[in-house]
Amino acid sequence: MITALLSFLGGGIGRMLFGEIVSFLNKRQEHAQEMERVRLQGELDAAQHARNMEAITTQASLGVKTIQVQAEAAVTELETQGWLEAVKGTTKTTGIAWIDGWNSMIRPAVATWSVIMMTLSEAGAFVLSENSIALCSASLGIYLASRDLFKRGK
């Protein structure tokens, strides 16, 4: 009888202990898997966030570049329009004989002076500064552009 009782209790407790141990191990494995899944999801979310931030930064940078290019184009257009208006202004007559005579004489004189200065500089007679070269170039540009525009009737 004692053997039967020990067998009954031993068999029942054995199955119960075995069941609880297996259940504990299963829950521990499920918990470890869930923790690994959460860790991987966190890494994926962090990587996605980094990609999103990079995209936002790139888009913002491109937007700024677009605005800068548009601003530079607008400034260039304004400078070109100003240059054309200045060149057009050199060919207008005032109706006053001595002013119109001066205007018709000054452009060729300045252009001739510019050519002489640049030629002597290239020949080594003296050295022109950057400002002097720019002035000579602008003088020639106005003279040549005004003559070209005059020929085209503008």
mmCIF file of C-alpha atoms in Angstrom:
data_model
loop_
_atom_site.group_PDB
_atom_site.id
_atom_site.type_symbol
_atom_site.label_atom_id
_atom_site.label_comp_id
_atom_site.label_asym_id
_atom_site.label_seq_id
_atom_site.Cartn_x
_atom_site.Cartn_y
_atom_site.Cartn_z
ATOM 1 C CA MET A 1 0.000 0.000 0.000
ATOM 2 C CA ILE A 2 2.744 2.390 0.748
ATOM 3 C CA THR A 3 4.228 1.534 -2.607
ATOM 4 C CA ALA A 4 0.958 2.322 -4.292
ATOM 5 C CA LEU A 5 0.686 5.616 -2.427
ATOM 6 C CA LEU A 6 4.285 6.578 -3.259
ATOM 7 C CA SER A 7 3.734 5.567 -6.859
ATOM 8 C CA PHE A 8 0.528 7.609 -6.984
ATOM 9 C CA LEU A 9 2.106 10.706 -5.422
ATOM 10 C CA GLY A 10 5.423 10.231 -7.207
ATOM 11 C CA GLY A 11 3.756 9.796 -10.580
ATOM 12 C CA GLY A 12 1.435 12.770 -10.127
ATOM 13 C CA ILE A 13 4.086 15.050 -8.665
ATOM 14 C CA GLY A 14 6.566 13.923 -11.302
ATOM 15 C CA ARG A 15 4.212 14.799 -14.098
ATOM 16 C CA MET A 16 3.320 18.077 -12.399
ATOM 17 C CA LEU A 17 6.964 18.983 -11.819
ATOM 18 C CA PHE A 18 7.878 17.925 -15.351
ATOM 19 C CA GLY A 19 4.963 19.972 -16.754
ATOM 20 C CA GLU A 20 5.898 23.023 -14.702
ATOM 21 C CA ILE A 21 9.560 22.775 -15.700
ATOM 22 C CA VAL A 22 8.651 22.445 -19.401
ATOM 23 C CA SER A 23 6.168 25.334 -19.057
ATOM 24 C CA PHE A 24 8.832 27.468 -17.349
ATOM 25 C CA LEU A 25 11.382 26.673 -20.054
ATOM 26 C CA ASN A 26 8.837 27.437 -22.794
ATOM 27 C CA LYS A 27 7.931 30.760 -21.182
ATOM 28 C CA ARG A 28 11.591 31.631 -20.736
ATOM 29 C CA GLN A 29 12.267 30.830 -24.400
ATOM 30 C CA GLU A 30 9.233 32.857 -25.510
ATOM 31 C CA HIS A 31 10.377 35.749 -23.318
ATOM 32 C CA ALA A 32 13.888 35.602 -24.803
ATOM 33 C CA GLN A 33 12.411 35.550 -28.319
ATOM 34 C CA GLU A 34 10.130 38.493 -27.495
ATOM 35 C CA MET A 35 13.072 40.453 -26.063
ATOM 36 C CA GLU A 36 15.142 39.709 -29.171
ATOM 37 C CA ARG A 37 12.213 40.791 -31.388
ATOM 38 C CA VAL A 38 11.836 44.051 -29.423
ATOM 39 C CA ARG A 39 15.596 44.682 -29.637
ATOM 40 C CA LEU A 40 15.624 44.071 -33.405
ATOM 41 C CA GLN A 41 12.530 46.226 -33.872
ATOM 42 C CA GLY A 42 14.250 49.010 -31.928
ATOM 43 C CA GLU A 43 17.326 48.737 -34.155
ATOM 44 C CA LEU A 44 15.151 48.773 -37.280
ATOM 45 C CA ASP A 45 13.212 51.793 -35.999
ATOM 46 C CA ALA A 46 16.462 53.616 -35.175
ATOM 47 C CA ALA A 47 17.850 52.855 -38.641
ATOM 48 C CA GLN A 48 14.591 54.032 -40.259
ATOM 49 C CA HIS A 49 14.701 57.212 -38.193
ATOM 50 C CA ALA A 50 18.301 57.843 -39.261
ATOM 51 C CA ARG A 51 17.335 57.343 -42.924
ATOM 52 C CA ASN A 52 14.369 59.703 -42.525
ATOM 53 C CA MET A 53 16.551 62.351 -40.886
ATOM 54 C CA GLU A 54 19.148 61.984 -43.664
ATOM 55 C CA ALA A 55 16.404 62.386 -46.283
ATOM 56 C CA ILE A 56 15.041 65.473 -44.526
ATOM 57 C CA THR A 57 18.538 66.953 -44.273
ATOM 58 C CA THR A 58 19.209 66.234 -47.949
ATOM 59 C CA GLN A 59 15.874 67.694 -49.004
ATOM 60 C CA ALA A 60 16.468 70.784 -46.903
ATOM 61 C CA SER A 61 19.959 71.146 -48.345
ATOM 62 C CA LEU A 62 18.637 70.790 -51.881
ATOM 63 C CA GLY A 63 15.917 73.313 -51.140
ATOM 64 C CA VAL A 64 18.494 75.785 -49.905
ATOM 65 C CA LYS A 65 20.636 75.125 -52.969
ATOM 66 C CA THR A 66 17.637 75.686 -55.229
ATOM 67 C CA ILE A 67 16.899 78.982 -53.531
ATOM 68 C CA GLN A 68 20.560 80.016 -53.782
ATOM 69 C CA VAL A 69 20.690 79.158 -57.495
ATOM 70 C CA GLN A 70 17.458 81.069 -58.113
ATOM 71 C CA ALA A 71 18.803 84.084 -56.209
ATOM 72 C CA GLU A 72 22.089 83.995 -58.142
ATOM 73 C CA ALA A 73 20.176 83.746 -61.434
ATOM 74 C CA ALA A 74 18.023 86.734 -60.442
ATOM 75 C CA VAL A 75 21.104 88.785 -59.512
ATOM 76 C CA THR A 76 22.811 87.852 -62.785
ATOM 77 C CA GLU A 77 19.710 88.846 -64.738
ATOM 78 C CA LEU A 78 19.542 92.198 -62.919
ATOM 79 C CA GLU A 79 23.231 92.847 -63.562
ATOM 80 C CA THR A 80 22.783 91.995 -67.240
ATOM 81 C CA GLN A 81 19.773 94.290 -67.531
ATOM 82 C CA GLY A 82 21.704 97.071 -65.799
ATOM 83 C CA TRP A 83 24.653 96.586 -68.138
ATOM 84 C CA LEU A 84 22.409 96.706 -71.199
ATOM 85 C CA GLU A 85 20.711 99.875 -69.944
ATOM 86 C CA ALA A 86 24.105 101.480 -69.321
ATOM 87 C CA VAL A 87 25.265 100.585 -72.819
ATOM 88 C CA LYS A 88 22.007 101.857 -74.333
ATOM 89 C CA GLY A 89 22.457 105.120 -72.422
ATOM 90 C CA THR A 90 25.776 105.786 -74.132
ATOM 91 C CA THR A 91 24.125 106.135 -77.555
ATOM 92 C CA LYS A 92 21.280 108.514 -76.639
ATOM 93 C CA THR A 93 21.478 112.026 -77.958
ATOM 94 C CA THR A 94 20.551 114.957 -75.747
ATOM 95 C CA GLY A 95 19.947 117.575 -78.419
ATOM 96 C CA ILE A 96 22.691 119.824 -77.030
ATOM 97 C CA ALA A 97 25.436 120.012 -79.654
ATOM 98 C CA TRP A 98 28.497 120.235 -77.416
ATOM 99 C CA ILE A 99 27.254 117.370 -75.114
ATOM 100 C CA ASP A 100 26.458 115.152 -78.077
ATOM 101 C CA GLY A 101 29.890 116.022 -79.567
ATOM 102 C CA TRP A 102 31.578 115.147 -76.263
ATOM 103 C CA ASN A 103 29.621 111.853 -76.044
ATOM 104 C CA SER A 104 30.540 110.917 -79.607
ATOM 105 C CA MET A 105 34.205 111.711 -78.928
ATOM 106 C CA ILE A 106 34.656 110.308 -75.404
ATOM 107 C CA ARG A 107 33.848 106.654 -76.132
ATOM 108 C CA PRO A 108 36.392 106.287 -78.950
ATOM 109 C CA ALA A 109 38.983 108.213 -76.903
ATOM 110 C CA VAL A 110 38.513 106.020 -73.842
ATOM 111 C CA ALA A 111 38.554 102.865 -75.964
ATOM 112 C CA THR A 112 41.779 104.018 -77.654
ATOM 113 C CA TRP A 113 43.299 104.815 -74.256
ATOM 114 C CA SER A 114 42.306 101.346 -73.017
ATOM 115 C CA VAL A 115 43.873 99.606 -76.008
ATOM 116 C CA ILE A 116 47.111 101.617 -75.625
ATOM 117 C CA MET A 117 47.330 100.928 -71.871
ATOM 118 C CA MET A 118 46.708 97.195 -72.260
ATOM 119 C CA THR A 119 49.157 96.957 -75.200
ATOM 120 C CA LEU A 120 51.926 98.755 -73.287
ATOM 121 C CA SER A 121 51.252 96.550 -70.271
ATOM 122 C CA GLU A 122 51.526 93.419 -72.393
ATOM 123 C CA ALA A 123 54.721 94.773 -73.973
ATOM 124 C CA GLY A 124 56.209 95.104 -70.496
ATOM 125 C CA ALA A 125 56.418 98.898 -70.341
ATOM 126 C CA PHE A 126 54.577 98.834 -66.987
ATOM 127 C CA VAL A 127 52.257 96.649 -64.955
ATOM 128 C CA LEU A 128 48.546 97.390 -64.698
ATOM 129 C CA SER A 129 46.752 96.629 -61.448
ATOM 130 C CA GLU A 130 43.672 94.409 -61.425
ATOM 131 C CA ASN A 131 41.479 97.495 -61.093
ATOM 132 C CA SER A 132 43.145 99.160 -64.103
ATOM 133 C CA ILE A 133 42.693 96.035 -66.208
ATOM 134 C CA ALA A 134 39.040 95.856 -65.155
ATOM 135 C CA LEU A 135 38.547 99.531 -66.037
ATOM 136 C CA CYS A 136 40.153 99.080 -69.465
ATOM 137 C CA SER A 137 38.065 95.985 -70.118
ATOM 138 C CA ALA A 138 34.836 97.715 -69.065
ATOM 139 C CA SER A 139 35.664 100.729 -71.263
ATOM 140 C CA LEU A 140 36.261 98.504 -74.266
ATOM 141 C CA GLY A 141 33.144 96.498 -73.476
ATOM 142 C CA ILE A 142 30.928 99.579 -73.364
ATOM 143 C CA TYR A 143 32.457 101.001 -76.561
ATOM 144 C CA LEU A 144 32.237 97.755 -78.515
ATOM 145 C CA ALA A 145 28.804 96.833 -77.162
ATOM 146 C CA SER A 146 27.381 100.271 -77.887
ATOM 147 C CA ARG A 147 28.690 100.140 -81.453
ATOM 148 C CA ASP A 148 27.274 96.659 -81.943
ATOM 149 C CA LEU A 149 23.898 97.664 -80.495
ATOM 150 C CA PHE A 150 23.887 100.813 -82.643
ATOM 151 C CA LYS A 151 24.484 98.719 -85.755
ATOM 152 C CA ARG A 152 21.507 96.529 -84.852
ATOM 153 C CA GLY A 153 19.311 99.551 -84.219
ATOM 154 C CA LYS A 154 18.982 99.150 -80.453
#
